[in-house]
Coordinates of N, CA and C and ligand atoms in Angstrom, one line a residue:
M584 N 140.8 14.8 147.2 CA 139.9 15.8 147.4 C 138.4 15.7 146.6
T585 N 137.4 15.9 147.3 CA 136.2 15.8 146.7 C 135.7 17.2 146.2
L586 N 135.5 17.5 144.9 CA 135.2 18.7 144.3 C 133.8 19.0 144.5
K587 N 133.2 20.2 145.0 CA 131.8 20.4 144.8 C 131.6 21.4 143.8
F588 N 130.8 21.1 142.8 CA 130.7 21.8 141.5 C 130.2 23.2 141.9
D589 N 129.4 23.5 142.9 CA 128.8 24.9 143.1 C 129.7 25.5 144.3
A590 N 130.7 25.1 144.7 CA 131.4 25.8 145.8 C 131.8 27.3 145.6
K591 N 131.7 28.0 146.5 CA 132.2 29.5 146.3 C 133.6 29.6 146.5
E592 N 134.2 29.0 147.2 CA 135.6 28.8 147.6 C 136.2 27.5 147.4
I593 N 137.4 27.3 147.3 CA 138.0 26.1 147.2 C 139.4 26.2 147.7
Q594 N 139.9 25.4 148.6 CA 141.2 25.2 149.2 C 142.1 24.5 148.4
V595 N 143.3 25.0 148.0 CA 144.2 24.3 147.2 C 145.6 24.4 147.9
N596 N 146.2 23.4 148.5 CA 147.5 23.5 149.1 C 147.4 24.6 150.0
G597 N 146.6 25.0 150.8 CA 146.7 26.2 151.7 C 146.3 27.3 151.3
E598 N 146.0 27.5 150.0 CA 145.5 28.7 149.3 C 143.9 28.6 149.0
T599 N 143.6 29.8 149.0 CA 142.0 30.0 148.9 C 141.8 30.4 147.6
F600 N 141.1 29.9 146.8 CA 140.6 30.4 145.4 C 139.0 30.6 145.8
E601 N 138.6 31.7 144.9 CA 137.3 32.2 145.1 C 136.6 32.3 143.8
I602 N 135.4 32.0 143.7 CA 134.6 32.0 142.2 C 134.8 33.4 141.6
L603 N 135.1 33.4 140.3 CA 135.3 34.6 139.4 C 134.3 34.6 138.6
I604 N 134.0 33.5 137.7 CA 133.1 33.5 136.8 C 132.2 32.2 137.0
D605 N 131.0 32.2 137.2 CA 130.3 31.0 137.4 C 129.8 30.2 136.3
E606 N 129.3 28.9 136.3 CA 129.1 28.2 135.2 C 128.1 28.7 134.3
Q607 N 127.0 29.2 134.9 CA 126.0 30.0 134.0 C 126.5 31.0 133.1
S608 N 127.3 31.9 133.7 CA 127.8 33.1 132.9 C 128.7 32.7 131.9
I609 N 129.5 31.5 132.0 CA 130.5 31.0 131.1 C 129.5 30.5 129.9
Q610 N 128.6 29.7 130.3 CA 127.8 29.2 129.3 C 127.2 30.1 128.3
K611 N 126.6 31.2 128.9 CA 125.9 32.3 128.4 C 126.8 33.0 127.3
R612 N 128.0 33.2 127.7 CA 129.1 34.0 127.1 C 129.5 33.1 125.8
V613 N 129.7 31.8 126.2 CA 130.1 30.9 125.1 C 129.2 30.9 123.9
T614 N 127.7 30.7 124.4 CA 126.8 30.9 123.3 C 126.9 32.2 122.5
E615 N 127.2 33.1 123.1 CA 127.2 34.6 122.3 C 128.6 34.6 121.3
L616 N 129.6 34.0 122.0 CA 130.6 34.0 121.1 C 130.4 33.0 119.8
G617 N 129.8 31.9 120.0 CA 129.6 30.9 119.1 C 128.7 31.5 118.0
D618 N 127.6 32.4 118.4 CA 126.9 33.0 117.5 C 127.5 34.0 116.6
E619 N 128.2 34.8 117.5 CA 129.0 35.8 116.6 C 130.0 35.2 115.7
I620 N 130.7 34.1 115.9 CA 131.7 33.6 115.1 C 130.9 33.0 113.7
S621 N 129.7 32.2 114.1 CA 129.0 31.7 113.1 C 128.4 32.5 112.0
N622 N 128.3 33.7 112.6 CA 127.7 34.9 111.7 C 128.7 35.5 111.0
D623 N 130.0 35.7 111.5 CA 131.2 36.1 110.8 C 131.7 35.3 109.7
Y624 N 131.5 34.0 109.9 CA 132.1 33.0 108.9 C 130.9 32.3 108.1
K625 N 129.8 32.9 107.8 CA 128.7 32.4 107.0 C 129.3 32.2 105.7
G626 N 129.1 31.0 105.2 CA 129.6 30.6 103.7 C 131.0 30.1 103.7
K627 N 131.8 30.3 104.9 CA 132.9 29.6 104.9 C 133.0 28.2 105.7
I628 N 134.1 27.6 105.6 CA 134.4 26.3 106.5 C 135.6 26.7 107.3
P629 N 135.3 27.4 108.5 CA 136.7 27.6 109.2 C 137.4 26.3 109.8
I630 N 138.5 26.3 110.1 CA 139.1 25.2 111.0 C 139.5 25.8 112.4
F631 N 138.9 25.2 113.3 CA 139.1 25.7 114.8 C 140.5 24.9 115.2
I632 N 141.5 25.7 115.8 CA 142.7 25.0 116.2 C 142.7 25.2 117.6
G633 N 142.5 24.1 118.4 CA 142.5 24.1 119.8 C 144.0 24.0 120.4
V634 N 144.2 24.7 121.4 CA 145.6 24.6 122.2 C 145.4 23.8 123.3
L635 N 146.1 22.6 123.2 CA 146.2 21.7 124.3 C 146.9 22.1 125.4
N636 N 146.7 21.9 126.8 CA 145.5 21.1 127.2 C 144.3 22.0 127.6
G637 N 144.8 23.2 127.9 CA 143.8 24.2 128.7 C 142.5 24.4 127.9
S638 N 142.6 24.4 126.6 CA 141.4 25.0 125.9 C 140.4 24.1 125.6
V639 N 140.5 22.6 125.9 CA 139.6 21.5 125.6 C 138.3 21.7 126.1
I640 N 138.1 22.5 127.3 CA 136.7 22.3 127.8 C 136.0 23.6 127.0
F641 N 136.6 24.5 126.8 CA 136.0 25.7 126.2 C 135.8 25.5 124.8
F642 N 136.8 24.8 124.1 CA 136.7 24.2 122.9 C 135.4 23.5 122.4
A643 N 135.4 22.5 123.5 CA 134.1 21.5 123.2 C 132.8 22.3 123.2
D644 N 132.7 23.3 124.2 CA 131.6 24.1 124.3 C 131.2 25.0 123.1
L645 N 132.5 25.6 122.7 CA 132.4 26.5 121.7 C 131.9 26.1 120.6
I646 N 132.5 24.9 120.0 CA 132.1 24.4 118.7 C 130.6 23.7 118.8
R647 N 130.2 23.4 119.8 CA 128.8 23.1 119.9 C 127.9 24.2 119.8
N648 N 128.3 25.3 119.8 CA 127.6 26.7 119.5 C 127.8 27.2 118.2
I649 N 128.6 26.5 117.4 CA 129.0 26.9 116.0 C 127.8 26.3 115.1
S650 N 127.2 27.0 114.4 CA 126.0 26.5 113.5 C 126.3 26.6 112.0
I651 N 127.4 26.5 111.7 CA 128.1 26.4 110.3 C 129.0 25.3 110.2
D652 N 129.3 24.7 108.9 CA 130.3 23.6 109.0 C 131.5 24.3 109.3
C653 N 132.3 23.4 110.2 CA 133.6 23.6 110.4 C 134.3 22.4 110.8
E654 N 135.8 22.5 110.9 CA 136.6 21.4 111.2 C 137.4 21.8 112.4
V655 N 138.1 20.7 112.9 CA 138.8 21.0 114.1 C 140.3 20.4 114.1
D656 N 141.1 20.9 114.8 CA 142.4 20.3 114.8 C 143.2 20.7 116.2
F657 N 144.2 20.2 116.6 CA 144.9 20.6 118.0 C 146.4 20.7 117.7
L658 N 146.8 21.7 118.6 CA 148.4 21.6 118.8 C 148.7 21.8 120.2
K659 N 149.7 21.5 120.6 CA 150.2 21.6 122.0 C 151.5 22.4 122.3
L660 N 151.5 23.1 123.0 CA 152.7 24.1 123.6 C 153.1 23.4 125.0
S661 N 154.4 23.8 125.1 CA 155.1 23.3 126.4 C 154.1 24.2 127.4
S662 N 154.1 23.8 128.8 CA 153.2 24.7 129.7 C 154.1 25.4 130.6
Y663 N 153.5 26.0 131.6 CA 154.3 26.8 132.7 C 155.1 25.7 133.6
G664 N 155.0 24.5 133.4 CA 155.3 23.7 134.4 C 154.5 23.7 135.4
D665 N 155.0 23.7 136.8 CA 154.2 23.6 137.9 C 154.0 25.1 138.5
S666 N 154.6 26.0 138.0 CA 154.6 27.3 138.5 C 153.3 28.2 138.1
K667 N 153.0 29.2 138.6 CA 152.0 30.1 138.5 C 152.5 31.2 137.5
I668 N 153.6 31.2 137.2 CA 154.3 32.4 136.3 C 154.8 31.8 135.2
S669 N 154.4 32.7 134.1 CA 155.2 32.3 132.8 C 156.6 32.0 132.7
S670 N 157.0 30.8 132.1 CA 158.3 30.6 132.2 C 159.2 31.5 131.2
G671 N 158.4 32.1 130.2 CA 159.0 33.0 129.4 C 159.5 32.4 128.1
N672 N 159.4 31.0 128.0 CA 159.8 30.3 126.6 C 158.6 29.3 126.4
V673 N 158.7 29.2 125.0 CA 157.4 28.2 124.5 C 158.2 27.1 123.6
K674 N 157.7 25.9 123.7 CA 157.9 24.9 122.8 C 156.8 24.3 122.1
L675 N 156.9 23.8 121.0 CA 155.8 22.9 120.3 C 156.1 21.4 120.8
I676 N 154.9 21.0 121.3 CA 155.2 19.6 121.7 C 154.3 18.6 120.7
K677 N 153.2 19.2 120.1 CA 152.4 18.5 119.1 C 152.0 19.4 118.0
E678 N 152.3 18.9 116.8 CA 152.1 19.7 115.7 C 150.8 19.5 115.1
L679 N 150.4 20.3 114.2 CA 149.1 20.4 113.5 C 149.0 19.0 112.7
N680 N 147.9 18.3 112.3 CA 147.7 17.2 111.4 C 147.3 17.8 110.2
A681 N 146.3 18.7 110.3 CA 145.6 19.3 109.0 C 146.5 20.2 108.1
D682 N 146.2 20.1 106.9 CA 146.8 20.9 105.9 C 146.0 22.5 106.0
I683 N 146.6 23.6 106.5 CA 145.7 24.6 106.5 C 146.1 25.7 105.7
K684 N 146.9 25.5 104.6 CA 147.1 26.2 103.4 C 145.9 26.8 102.8
G685 N 145.5 28.0 102.9 CA 144.4 28.5 102.1 C 143.1 28.5 102.9
R686 N 143.3 27.9 104.2 CA 142.1 27.6 105.1 C 141.9 29.1 106.0
D687 N 140.6 29.1 106.4 CA 140.3 30.2 107.5 C 140.5 29.5 108.8
V688 N 141.5 30.1 109.7 CA 141.9 29.5 110.7 C 141.5 30.1 112.0
I689 N 140.9 29.5 112.9 CA 140.5 30.2 114.1 C 141.3 29.5 115.3
I690 N 142.1 30.3 115.9 CA 143.0 29.7 117.1 C 142.0 29.7 118.2
V691 N 142.0 28.7 119.2 CA 141.1 28.9 120.4 C 142.1 28.7 121.6
E692 N 142.1 29.6 122.4 CA 143.1 29.6 123.6 C 141.9 29.7 124.7
D693 N 142.6 29.3 126.0 CA 141.8 29.3 127.2 C 142.1 30.6 127.7
I694 N 143.4 31.0 127.9 CA 143.8 32.4 128.5 C 144.9 32.9 127.7
V695 N 144.7 34.2 127.6 CA 146.0 35.1 127.0 C 146.4 35.8 128.4
D696 N 147.8 35.5 128.8 CA 148.5 36.2 129.9 C 149.4 37.0 129.4
T697 N 150.7 36.8 129.3 CA 151.8 37.6 128.9 C 151.5 37.7 127.2
G698 N 150.9 36.8 126.6 CA 150.6 37.1 125.1 C 151.7 36.1 124.4
L699 N 152.7 35.7 125.0 CA 153.9 34.9 124.5 C 153.5 33.7 123.6
S700 N 152.6 32.9 124.2 CA 152.0 31.7 123.4 C 151.4 32.0 122.2
I701 N 150.6 33.1 122.3 CA 149.7 33.2 121.1 C 150.5 34.0 119.9
V702 N 151.6 34.5 120.4 CA 152.6 35.3 119.4 C 153.1 34.1 118.8
Y703 N 153.6 33.2 119.4 CA 154.4 32.1 119.1 C 153.4 31.3 117.9
M704 N 152.2 31.0 118.5 CA 151.4 30.2 117.7 C 151.0 30.8 116.2
R705 N 150.7 32.2 116.4 CA 150.3 32.9 115.2 C 151.4 32.8 114.2
G706 N 152.7 32.8 114.6 CA 153.9 32.9 113.7 C 153.9 31.5 113.0
L707 N 153.5 30.3 113.8 CA 153.7 29.1 113.4 C 152.7 28.9 112.4
I708 N 151.5 29.3 112.6 CA 150.3 29.1 111.7 C 150.5 30.0 110.4
Q709 N 150.9 31.3 110.7 CA 151.1 32.2 109.4 C 152.1 31.4 108.6
S710 N 153.2 30.9 109.0 CA 154.1 30.1 108.2 C 153.6 29.1 107.3
Q711 N 152.4 28.5 107.6 CA 151.7 27.6 106.8 C 150.7 28.1 105.8
N712 N 150.8 29.5 105.6 CA 149.9 30.0 104.6 C 148.5 29.9 104.5
P713 N 147.8 30.0 105.7 CA 146.2 29.9 105.7 C 146.0 31.3 105.1
S714 N 144.6 31.2 104.9 CA 143.9 32.4 104.0 C 143.8 33.5 105.2
S715 N 143.2 33.0 106.3 CA 143.0 34.2 107.5 C 143.4 33.5 108.7
I716 N 143.8 34.2 109.8 CA 143.9 33.9 111.1 C 143.1 34.7 111.9
K717 N 142.2 34.2 112.8 CA 141.7 34.9 113.8 C 141.7 34.2 115.2
I718 N 141.8 34.9 116.3 CA 142.1 34.4 117.6 C 140.8 34.5 118.6
V719 N 140.4 33.4 119.3 CA 139.3 33.6 120.1 C 139.8 33.0 121.5
T720 N 139.7 33.8 122.4 CA 140.2 33.4 123.9 C 139.3 33.5 125.0
L721 N 139.1 32.5 125.6 CA 137.9 32.6 126.7 C 138.4 33.9 127.8
L722 N 139.6 33.8 128.2 CA 140.0 34.9 129.1 C 141.3 35.7 128.5
H723 N 141.3 37.0 129.1 CA 142.3 37.9 128.8 C 142.6 38.6 130.1
K724 N 144.0 38.6 130.3 CA 144.5 39.3 131.4 C 145.1 40.6 130.8
P725 N 144.5 41.7 130.6 CA 145.2 42.8 129.9 C 146.4 43.3 130.6
E726 N 146.2 43.2 132.0 CA 147.4 44.1 132.8 C 148.5 43.1 132.6
A727 N 148.5 42.1 132.3 CA 149.8 41.0 132.2 C 150.2 41.0 130.8
T728 N 149.6 41.4 129.7 CA 149.9 41.3 128.4 C 151.1 42.1 128.0
K729 N 152.2 41.5 127.4 CA 153.3 42.3 127.2 C 153.4 42.4 125.8
Y730 N 152.9 41.7 124.8 CA 153.0 41.5 123.4 C 151.9 42.2 122.7
D731 N 152.2 42.8 121.6 CA 151.3 43.7 120.9 C 150.5 42.7 120.0
I732 N 149.2 42.1 120.4 CA 148.6 41.0 119.6 C 147.0 41.4 119.7
K733 N 146.5 41.3 118.4 CA 145.2 41.4 118.2 C 144.3 40.2 118.5
L734 N 143.4 40.3 119.6 CA 142.5 39.2 120.0 C 141.2 39.6 119.4
D735 N 140.6 38.6 118.5 CA 139.4 38.9 117.7 C 138.1 38.7 118.7
Y736 N 138.3 37.8 119.5 CA 137.1 37.4 120.2 C 137.5 37.1 121.8
I737 N 137.0 37.8 122.7 CA 137.5 37.6 123.8 C 136.1 37.4 124.8
G738 N 136.2 36.2 125.6 CA 135.1 35.9 126.4 C 135.0 36.8 127.7
F739 N 135.9 37.0 128.3 CA 136.2 37.8 129.5 C 137.4 38.3 129.8
K740 N 137.4 39.6 130.0 CA 138.7 40.4 130.5 C 138.6 40.1 132.2
I741 N 139.7 39.6 132.6 CA 139.9 39.3 134.2 C 141.1 40.0 134.7
P742 N 141.0 40.3 135.9 CA 142.2 40.8 136.6 C 143.4 40.1 136.6
N743 N 144.6 40.4 136.9 CA 145.8 39.8 136.9 C 146.0 39.0 138.0
K744 N 145.1 37.9 138.1 CA 145.1 36.9 139.1 C 145.3 35.5 138.5
F745 N 145.8 34.6 139.3 CA 145.9 33.2 138.7 C 144.6 32.5 139.0
V746 N 144.2 31.9 137.8 CA 142.8 31.2 137.8 C 142.8 29.7 137.4
I747 N 141.7 29.0 138.0 CA 141.8 27.5 137.7 C 140.1 27.3 137.4
G748 N 140.1 26.1 136.7 CA 138.7 25.6 136.3 C 138.4 25.9 135.0
Y749 N 137.4 25.1 134.5 CA 137.0 25.2 133.2 C 138.0 25.0 132.1
G750 N 139.0 24.0 132.5 CA 140.1 23.7 131.5 C 141.3 24.2 132.2
L751 N 141.4 25.3 132.9 CA 142.5 25.9 133.4 C 142.9 25.0 134.7
D752 N 144.3 24.7 134.7 CA 144.9 23.9 135.8 C 145.6 24.6 136.8
H753 N 145.9 23.9 137.8 CA 147.0 24.3 138.7 C 147.8 22.9 139.1
T754 N 148.9 22.8 138.7 CA 149.6 21.6 138.7 C 148.9 20.3 138.3
Q755 N 148.4 20.6 137.1 CA 147.7 19.7 136.2 C 146.1 19.6 136.6
K756 N 145.7 19.9 137.9 CA 144.6 19.6 138.5 C 143.5 20.7 138.3
Y757 N 142.3 20.5 138.5 CA 141.2 21.4 138.7 C 140.6 21.9 137.4
R758 N 141.0 21.2 136.3 CA 140.6 21.5 135.0 C 139.0 21.1 134.9
N759 N 138.8 20.1 135.8 CA 137.4 19.7 135.6 C 136.2 20.5 136.4
L760 N 136.6 21.6 137.2 CA 135.7 22.6 137.8 C 134.8 23.3 136.6
R761 N 133.6 23.2 137.0 CA 132.6 23.9 136.0 C 132.7 25.4 136.0
S762 N 133.3 26.2 137.2 CA 133.2 27.5 137.1 C 134.7 28.0 137.2
I763 N 134.9 29.2 137.1 CA 136.3 29.6 137.1 C 136.6 30.3 138.5
Y764 N 137.8 29.8 139.1 CA 138.2 30.3 140.4 C 139.4 31.3 140.4
A765 N 139.5 32.3 141.2 CA 140.7 33.1 141.2 C 141.4 33.0 142.4
L766 N 142.7 33.0 142.6 CA 143.6 33.2 144.0 C 143.1 34.3 144.7
K767 N 142.8 34.1 145.8 CA 142.4 35.2 146.6 C 143.6 36.0 147.1
S768 N 143.8 37.3 146.9 CA 144.6 38.0 147.5 C 144.8 38.6 148.7
Ligands
IMP1258 P1 151.0 33.5 127.9 O1 151.9 32.8 126.9 O2 151.8 34.0 129.1 O3 150.0 34.4 127.4 O4 150.2 32.1 128.7 C1 149.4 31.3 128.2 C2 149.3 30.0 128.7 O5 149.7 29.9 130.3 C3 147.8 29.8 128.7 O6 147.4 29.2 127.7 C4 147.6 28.8 129.9 O7 147.8 27.5 129.6 C5 148.7 29.4 130.9 N1 148.1 30.3 131.8 C6 148.2 31.6 132.0 N2 147.5 32.2 132.9 C7 147.0 31.1 133.7 C8 146.2 31.0 134.8 O8 145.8 32.1 135.4 N3 145.9 29.6 135.4 C9 146.2 28.7 134.7 N4 146.8 28.7 133.4 C10 147.4 30.1 133.0
MG1259 MG1 147.2 27.0 127.3

């Protein structure tokens, strides 16, 4: 399939996805988040922890809007598989390489849905004794979130719909779309 970067609608296996957040709006918001985080961490050297694979696009754009010194590392959790619904269990596939003891950690997520992944990750990172942990997520589905978790920086709150693009996949595809599309109901 040939992707049109400025398409308003996309057909995926007989289902229609419509544009939810366009490229310009994403870029504007990511710039704002970068400014806010740079300001909050002035005088510190935070380490951004990206959650693979979904957060890579957001991660790359976000850190290029960080105007203070920072470091990066990545971890990977098991995914939904090919389903659109959270499997309800999480597994660590790739551990951190960095020593985060005493560090200011910022977890970078693409989307918080049920909240299970972020609860799991927070526990995992907490056990390595960082000095602080904050969470930044590009998207949050408040209606779907079942766990009590503090999200420090949120790009956009979105309705409880399945979304693709800007790093988010459907059966591993469509991560390369520049805008975010939601399944039409
Ligand atoms: P949670 O553990 O239920 O919060 O799910 C978090 C993870 O599921 C995210 O990091 C995404 O990788 C994936 N996910 C949740 N909702 C969507 C969606 O609408 N589209 C694509 N991936 C999603
Ligand atoms: Mg993810």
